[in-house]
mmCIF file of C-alpha atoms in Angstrom:
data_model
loop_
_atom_site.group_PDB
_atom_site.id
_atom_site.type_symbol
_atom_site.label_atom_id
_atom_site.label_comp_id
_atom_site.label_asym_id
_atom_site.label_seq_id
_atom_site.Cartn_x
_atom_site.Cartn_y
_atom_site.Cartn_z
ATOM 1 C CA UNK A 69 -17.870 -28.142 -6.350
ATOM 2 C CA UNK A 70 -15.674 -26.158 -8.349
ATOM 3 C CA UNK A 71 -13.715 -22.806 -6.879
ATOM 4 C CA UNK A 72 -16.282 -20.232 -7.901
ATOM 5 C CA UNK A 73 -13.761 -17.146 -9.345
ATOM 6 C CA UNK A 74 -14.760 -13.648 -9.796
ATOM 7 C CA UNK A 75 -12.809 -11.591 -12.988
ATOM 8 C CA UNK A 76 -13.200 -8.198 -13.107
ATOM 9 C CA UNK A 77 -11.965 -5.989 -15.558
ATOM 10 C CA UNK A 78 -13.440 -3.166 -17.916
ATOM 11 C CA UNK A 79 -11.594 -4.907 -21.684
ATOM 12 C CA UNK A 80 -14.336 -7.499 -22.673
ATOM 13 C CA UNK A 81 -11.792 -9.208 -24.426
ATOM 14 C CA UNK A 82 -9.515 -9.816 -21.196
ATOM 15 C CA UNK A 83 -12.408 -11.482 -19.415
ATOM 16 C CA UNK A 84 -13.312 -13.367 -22.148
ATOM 17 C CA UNK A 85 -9.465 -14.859 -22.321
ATOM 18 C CA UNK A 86 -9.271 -15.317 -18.618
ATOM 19 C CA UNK A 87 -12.812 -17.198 -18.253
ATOM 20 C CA UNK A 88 -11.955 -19.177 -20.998
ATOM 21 C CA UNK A 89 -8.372 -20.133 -19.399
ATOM 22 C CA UNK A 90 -10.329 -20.790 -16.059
ATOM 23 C CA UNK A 91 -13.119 -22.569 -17.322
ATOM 24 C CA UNK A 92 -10.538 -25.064 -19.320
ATOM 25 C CA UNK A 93 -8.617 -25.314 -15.781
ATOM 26 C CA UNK A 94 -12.135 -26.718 -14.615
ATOM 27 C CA UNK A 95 -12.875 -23.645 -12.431
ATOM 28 C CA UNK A 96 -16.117 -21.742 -12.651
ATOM 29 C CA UNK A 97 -15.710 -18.331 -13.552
ATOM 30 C CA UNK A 98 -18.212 -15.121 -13.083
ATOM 31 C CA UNK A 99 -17.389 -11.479 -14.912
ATOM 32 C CA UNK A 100 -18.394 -7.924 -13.820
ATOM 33 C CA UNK A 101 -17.011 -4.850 -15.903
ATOM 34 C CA UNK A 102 -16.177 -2.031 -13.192
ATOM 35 C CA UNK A 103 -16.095 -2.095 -9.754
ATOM 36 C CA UNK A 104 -19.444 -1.494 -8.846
ATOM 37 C CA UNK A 105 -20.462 -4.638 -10.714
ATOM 38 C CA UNK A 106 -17.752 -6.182 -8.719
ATOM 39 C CA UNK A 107 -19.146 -5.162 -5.297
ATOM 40 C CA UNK A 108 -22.462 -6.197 -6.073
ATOM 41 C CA UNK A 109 -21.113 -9.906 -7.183
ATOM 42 C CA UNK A 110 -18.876 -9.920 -3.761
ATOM 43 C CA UNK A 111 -21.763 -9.165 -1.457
ATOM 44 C CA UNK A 112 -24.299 -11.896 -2.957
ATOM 45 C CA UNK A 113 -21.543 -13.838 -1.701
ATOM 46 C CA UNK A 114 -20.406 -17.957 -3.163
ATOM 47 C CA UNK A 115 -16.993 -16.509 -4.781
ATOM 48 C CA UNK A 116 -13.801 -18.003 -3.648
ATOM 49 C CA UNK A 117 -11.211 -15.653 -5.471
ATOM 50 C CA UNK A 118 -11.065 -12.516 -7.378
ATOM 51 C CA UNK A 119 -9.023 -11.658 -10.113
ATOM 52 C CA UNK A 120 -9.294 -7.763 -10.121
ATOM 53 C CA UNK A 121 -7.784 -5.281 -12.690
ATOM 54 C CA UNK A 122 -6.531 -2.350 -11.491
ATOM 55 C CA UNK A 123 -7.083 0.364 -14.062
ATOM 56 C CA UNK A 124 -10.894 0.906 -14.112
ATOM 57 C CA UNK A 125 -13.073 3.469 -14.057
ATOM 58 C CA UNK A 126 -15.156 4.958 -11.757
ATOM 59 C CA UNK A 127 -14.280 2.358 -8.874
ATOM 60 C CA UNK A 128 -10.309 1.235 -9.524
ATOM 61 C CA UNK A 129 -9.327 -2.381 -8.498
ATOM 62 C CA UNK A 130 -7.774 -0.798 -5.213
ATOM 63 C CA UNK A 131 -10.619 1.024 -4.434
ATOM 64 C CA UNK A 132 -12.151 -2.494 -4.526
ATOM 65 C CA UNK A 133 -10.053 -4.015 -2.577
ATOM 66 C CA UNK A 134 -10.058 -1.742 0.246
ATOM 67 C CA UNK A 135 -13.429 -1.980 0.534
ATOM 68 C CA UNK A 136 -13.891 -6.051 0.259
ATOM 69 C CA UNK A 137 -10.897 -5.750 3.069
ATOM 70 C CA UNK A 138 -13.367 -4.172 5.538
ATOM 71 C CA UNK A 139 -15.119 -7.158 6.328
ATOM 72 C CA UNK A 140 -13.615 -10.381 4.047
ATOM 73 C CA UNK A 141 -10.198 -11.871 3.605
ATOM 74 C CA UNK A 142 -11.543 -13.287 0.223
ATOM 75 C CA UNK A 143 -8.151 -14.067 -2.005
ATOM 76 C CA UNK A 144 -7.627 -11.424 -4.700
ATOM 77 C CA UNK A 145 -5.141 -11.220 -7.397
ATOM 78 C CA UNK A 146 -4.661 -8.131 -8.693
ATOM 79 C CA UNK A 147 -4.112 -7.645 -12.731
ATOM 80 C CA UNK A 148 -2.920 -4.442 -14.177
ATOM 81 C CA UNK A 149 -0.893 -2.750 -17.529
ATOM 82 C CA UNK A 150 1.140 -0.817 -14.744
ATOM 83 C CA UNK A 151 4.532 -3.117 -13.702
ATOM 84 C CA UNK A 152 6.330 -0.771 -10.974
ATOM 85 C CA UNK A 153 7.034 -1.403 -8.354
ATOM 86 C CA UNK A 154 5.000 1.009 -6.239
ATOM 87 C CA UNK A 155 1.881 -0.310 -7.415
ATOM 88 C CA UNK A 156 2.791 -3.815 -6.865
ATOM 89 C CA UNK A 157 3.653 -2.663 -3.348
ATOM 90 C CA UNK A 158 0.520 -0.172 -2.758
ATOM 91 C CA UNK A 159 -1.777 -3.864 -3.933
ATOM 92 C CA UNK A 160 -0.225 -6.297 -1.286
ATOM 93 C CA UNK A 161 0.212 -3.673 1.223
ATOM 94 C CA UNK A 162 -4.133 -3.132 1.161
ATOM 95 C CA UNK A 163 -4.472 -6.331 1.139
ATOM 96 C CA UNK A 164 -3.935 -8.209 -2.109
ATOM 97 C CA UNK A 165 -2.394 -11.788 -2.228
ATOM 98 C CA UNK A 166 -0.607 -11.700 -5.695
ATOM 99 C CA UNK A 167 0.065 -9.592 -8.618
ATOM 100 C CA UNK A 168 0.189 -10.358 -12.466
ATOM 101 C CA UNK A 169 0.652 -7.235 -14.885
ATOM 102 C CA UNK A 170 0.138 -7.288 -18.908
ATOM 103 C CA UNK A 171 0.085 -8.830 -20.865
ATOM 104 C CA UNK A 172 -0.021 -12.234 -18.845
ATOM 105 C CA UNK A 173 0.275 -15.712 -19.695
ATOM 106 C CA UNK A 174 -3.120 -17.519 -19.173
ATOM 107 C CA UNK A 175 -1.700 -20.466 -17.937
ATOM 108 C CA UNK A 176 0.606 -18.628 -15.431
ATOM 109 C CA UNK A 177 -2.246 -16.641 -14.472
ATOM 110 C CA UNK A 178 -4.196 -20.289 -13.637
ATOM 111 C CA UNK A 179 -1.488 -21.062 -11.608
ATOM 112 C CA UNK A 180 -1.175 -18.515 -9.780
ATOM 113 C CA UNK A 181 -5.010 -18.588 -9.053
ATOM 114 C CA UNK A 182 -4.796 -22.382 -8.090
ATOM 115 C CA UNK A 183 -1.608 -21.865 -5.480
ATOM 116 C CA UNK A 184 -3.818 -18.999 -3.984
ATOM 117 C CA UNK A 185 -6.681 -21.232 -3.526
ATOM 118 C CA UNK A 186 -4.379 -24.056 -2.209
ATOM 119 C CA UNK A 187 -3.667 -21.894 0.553
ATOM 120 C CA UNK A 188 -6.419 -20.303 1.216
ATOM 121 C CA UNK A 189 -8.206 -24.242 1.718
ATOM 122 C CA UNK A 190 -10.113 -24.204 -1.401
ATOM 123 C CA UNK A 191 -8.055 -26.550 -3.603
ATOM 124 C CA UNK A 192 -6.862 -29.840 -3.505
ATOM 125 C CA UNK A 193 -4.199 -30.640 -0.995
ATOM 126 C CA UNK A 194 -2.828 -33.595 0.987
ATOM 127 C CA UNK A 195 -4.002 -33.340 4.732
ATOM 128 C CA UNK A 196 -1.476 -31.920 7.086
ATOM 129 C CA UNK A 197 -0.114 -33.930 10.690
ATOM 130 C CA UNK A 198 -1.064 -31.451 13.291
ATOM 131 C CA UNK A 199 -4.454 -29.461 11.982
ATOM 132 C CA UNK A 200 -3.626 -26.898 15.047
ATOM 133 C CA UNK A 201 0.073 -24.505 15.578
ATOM 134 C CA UNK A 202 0.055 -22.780 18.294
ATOM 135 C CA UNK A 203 3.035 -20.412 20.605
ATOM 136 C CA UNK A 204 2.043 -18.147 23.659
ATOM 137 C CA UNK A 205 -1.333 -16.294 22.638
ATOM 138 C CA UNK A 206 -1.217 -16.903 18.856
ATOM 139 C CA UNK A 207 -2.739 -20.118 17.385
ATOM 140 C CA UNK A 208 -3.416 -21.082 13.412
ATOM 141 C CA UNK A 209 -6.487 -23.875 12.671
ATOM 142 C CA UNK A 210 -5.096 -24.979 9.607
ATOM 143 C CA UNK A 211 -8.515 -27.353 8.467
ATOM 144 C CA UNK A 212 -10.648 -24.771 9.582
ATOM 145 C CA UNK A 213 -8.002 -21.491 7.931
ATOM 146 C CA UNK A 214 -8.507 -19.276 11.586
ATOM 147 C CA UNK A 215 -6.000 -17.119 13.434
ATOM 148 C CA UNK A 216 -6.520 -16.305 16.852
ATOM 149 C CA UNK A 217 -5.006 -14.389 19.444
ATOM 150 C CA UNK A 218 -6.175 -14.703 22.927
ATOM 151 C CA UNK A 219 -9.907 -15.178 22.149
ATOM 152 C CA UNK A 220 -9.599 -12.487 19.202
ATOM 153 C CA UNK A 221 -10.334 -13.700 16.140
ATOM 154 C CA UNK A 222 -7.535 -11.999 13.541
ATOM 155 C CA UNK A 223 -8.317 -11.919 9.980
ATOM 156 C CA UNK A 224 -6.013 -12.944 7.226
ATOM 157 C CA UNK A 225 -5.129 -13.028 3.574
ATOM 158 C CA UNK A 226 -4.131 -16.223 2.074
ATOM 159 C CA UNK A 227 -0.408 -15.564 1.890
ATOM 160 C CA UNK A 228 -0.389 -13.956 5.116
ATOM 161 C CA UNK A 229 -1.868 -16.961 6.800
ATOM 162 C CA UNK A 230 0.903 -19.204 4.699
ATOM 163 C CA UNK A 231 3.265 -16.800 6.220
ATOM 164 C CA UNK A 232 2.434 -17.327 9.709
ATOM 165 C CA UNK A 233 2.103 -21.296 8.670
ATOM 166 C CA UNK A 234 5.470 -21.705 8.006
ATOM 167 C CA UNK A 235 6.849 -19.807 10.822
ATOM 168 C CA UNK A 236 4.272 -21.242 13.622
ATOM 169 C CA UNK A 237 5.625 -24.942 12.021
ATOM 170 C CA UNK A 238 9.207 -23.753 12.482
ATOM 171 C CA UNK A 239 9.305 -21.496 15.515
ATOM 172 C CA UNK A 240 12.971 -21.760 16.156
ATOM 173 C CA UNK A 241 13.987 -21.238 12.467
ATOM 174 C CA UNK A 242 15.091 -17.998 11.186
ATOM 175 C CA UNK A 243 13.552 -17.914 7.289
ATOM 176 C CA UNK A 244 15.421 -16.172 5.069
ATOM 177 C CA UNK A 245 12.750 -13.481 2.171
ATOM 178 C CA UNK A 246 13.449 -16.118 -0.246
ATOM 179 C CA UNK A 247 12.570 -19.172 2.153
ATOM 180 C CA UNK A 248 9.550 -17.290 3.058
ATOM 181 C CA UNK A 249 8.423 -16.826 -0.581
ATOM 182 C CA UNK A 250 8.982 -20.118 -1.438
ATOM 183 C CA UNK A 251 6.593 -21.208 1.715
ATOM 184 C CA UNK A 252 3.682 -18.423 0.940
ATOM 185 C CA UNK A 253 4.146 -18.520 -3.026
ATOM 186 C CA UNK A 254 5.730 -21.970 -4.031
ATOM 187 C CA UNK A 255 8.401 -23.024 -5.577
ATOM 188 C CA UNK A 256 9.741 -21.455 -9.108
ATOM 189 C CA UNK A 257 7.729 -18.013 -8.016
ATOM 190 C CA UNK A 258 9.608 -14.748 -8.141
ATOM 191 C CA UNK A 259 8.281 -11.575 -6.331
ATOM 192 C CA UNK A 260 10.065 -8.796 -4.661
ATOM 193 C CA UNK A 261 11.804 -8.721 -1.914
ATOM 194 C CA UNK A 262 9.351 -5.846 -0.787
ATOM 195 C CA UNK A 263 6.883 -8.015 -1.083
ATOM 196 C CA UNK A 264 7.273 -10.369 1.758
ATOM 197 C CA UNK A 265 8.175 -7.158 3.960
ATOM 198 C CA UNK A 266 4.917 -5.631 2.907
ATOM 199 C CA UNK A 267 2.800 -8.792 3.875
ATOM 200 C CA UNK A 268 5.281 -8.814 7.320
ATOM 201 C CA UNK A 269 3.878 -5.190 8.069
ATOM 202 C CA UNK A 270 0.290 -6.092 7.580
ATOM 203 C CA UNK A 271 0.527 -9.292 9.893
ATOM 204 C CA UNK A 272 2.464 -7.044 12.492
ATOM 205 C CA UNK A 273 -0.223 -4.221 12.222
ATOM 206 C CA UNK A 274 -3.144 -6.860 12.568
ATOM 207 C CA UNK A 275 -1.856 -8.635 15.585
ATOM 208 C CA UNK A 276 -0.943 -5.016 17.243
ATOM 209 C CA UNK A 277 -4.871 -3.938 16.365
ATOM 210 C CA UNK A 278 -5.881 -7.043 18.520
ATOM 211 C CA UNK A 279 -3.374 -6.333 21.466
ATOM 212 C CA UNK A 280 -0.539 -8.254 20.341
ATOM 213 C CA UNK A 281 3.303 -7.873 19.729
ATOM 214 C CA UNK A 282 6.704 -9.713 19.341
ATOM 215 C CA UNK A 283 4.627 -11.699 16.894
ATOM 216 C CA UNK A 284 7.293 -11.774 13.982
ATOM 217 C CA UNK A 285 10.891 -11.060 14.982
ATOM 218 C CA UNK A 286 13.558 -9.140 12.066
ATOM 219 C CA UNK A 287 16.646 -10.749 11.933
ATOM 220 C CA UNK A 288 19.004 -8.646 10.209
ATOM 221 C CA UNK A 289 20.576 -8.930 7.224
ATOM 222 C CA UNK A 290 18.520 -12.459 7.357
ATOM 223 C CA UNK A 291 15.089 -12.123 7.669
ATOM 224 C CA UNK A 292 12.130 -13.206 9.926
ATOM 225 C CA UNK A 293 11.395 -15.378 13.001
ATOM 226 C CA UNK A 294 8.635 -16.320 14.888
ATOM 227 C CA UNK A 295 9.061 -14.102 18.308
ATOM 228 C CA UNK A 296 10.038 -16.072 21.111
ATOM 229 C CA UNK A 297 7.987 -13.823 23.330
ATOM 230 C CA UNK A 298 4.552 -13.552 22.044
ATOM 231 C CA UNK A 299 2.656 -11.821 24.351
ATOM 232 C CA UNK A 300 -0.105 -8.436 25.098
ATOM 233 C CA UNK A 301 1.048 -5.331 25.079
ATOM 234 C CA UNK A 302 2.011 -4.159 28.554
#
């Protein structure tokens, strides 16, 4: 079955160009017009992304967000007129796995969507060695897309579970922002360096919420490690 994807945005004429793009891509697409709509769609449930514009009415596209991000780690991809930084920031840091401002490409919006579904498990992708990662207390199912710590169940974005992917695969390797990128985004994908530091925080702040810490080490002036000493806090 094709990834179901939810666009949301209040200019009938944007989700008429991004269904279009999607449906060509051979991805089934569903529209809402505000947020509300957008809940409503979200809590019948069968979507596997959402492509959610910021600047609505009534119920904004973060507004959205923070609420999906109370109980679902459903991929969203925010879309907005508004390209500083701050916003791009304020997106990822409640919980948004990529940002596209306009006016956008449609087929670099598609792409985006697909890599986002390729990590999250719902596009194609060869089958990986070891299915399970695992180091002290922390352990990633990457077939079944789980985090766990201790018998805590952790819940994560997309990206933030490629971050921990690449780190849990190379626990002894210090990754450099643009290494990390490259593993959570692909290749040829530019975002900020505040980007990947706002995704660190959430993972650090999730894994603290569930009794954990030492989970992602800073090395300065080089960037992140797995810790060596993942563990409860004492």
């Amino acid at each position: 079955m094709a990834p179901r994807i939810l666009v949301v945005d209040d200019e009938p004429h944007i989700r008429d160009v991004i269904c279009f793009a999607l449906e060509r891509a051979s991805l089934t697409s569903t529209a809402a017009r505000n947020g509300v709509e957008a809940m409503a769609v979200f809590r019948r449930g069968n979507i596997d992304l959402i492509i959610l514009d910021i600047g609505m009415p009534d119920m904004d596209g973060l507004e959205v967000c923070r609420q999906i991000r109370k109980t679902s780690g459903l991929p969203i991809l925010f879309l907005s007129a508004r390209d500083e930084e701050i916003d791009r920031v304020l997106g990822l840091e409640i919980g948004g796995d990529d940002y596209v401002t306009k006016p956008f490409s449609p087929r670099e919006l598609v792409a985006r969507v697909k890599a986002i579904l390729k990590r999250s498990g719902n596009g194609a992708g060869p089958e990986r060695r070891h299915a399970s990662l695992v180091a002290g207390e922390l352990s990633l199912d990457r077939h079944g897309r789980t985090v766990m710590f201790g018998e805590s169940a952790v819940a994560t974005t997309a990206l933030e579970f490629a971050i921990l992917e690449a780190l849990l695969s190379r626990p002894d390797m210090v990754f450099s922002r643009e290494r990390l990128m490259e593993a959570a985004y692909g290749a040829g994908t530019y975002v900020a360096d505040r980007t990947i530091d706002s995704h660190i925080r959430n993972i650090r702040a999730k894994f603290l919420a569930a009794g954990g810490q030492g989970i992602i080490v800073t090395v300065h002036g080089i960037g992140f490690k797995l810790g060596g000493e993942i563990g409860r806090k004492t």
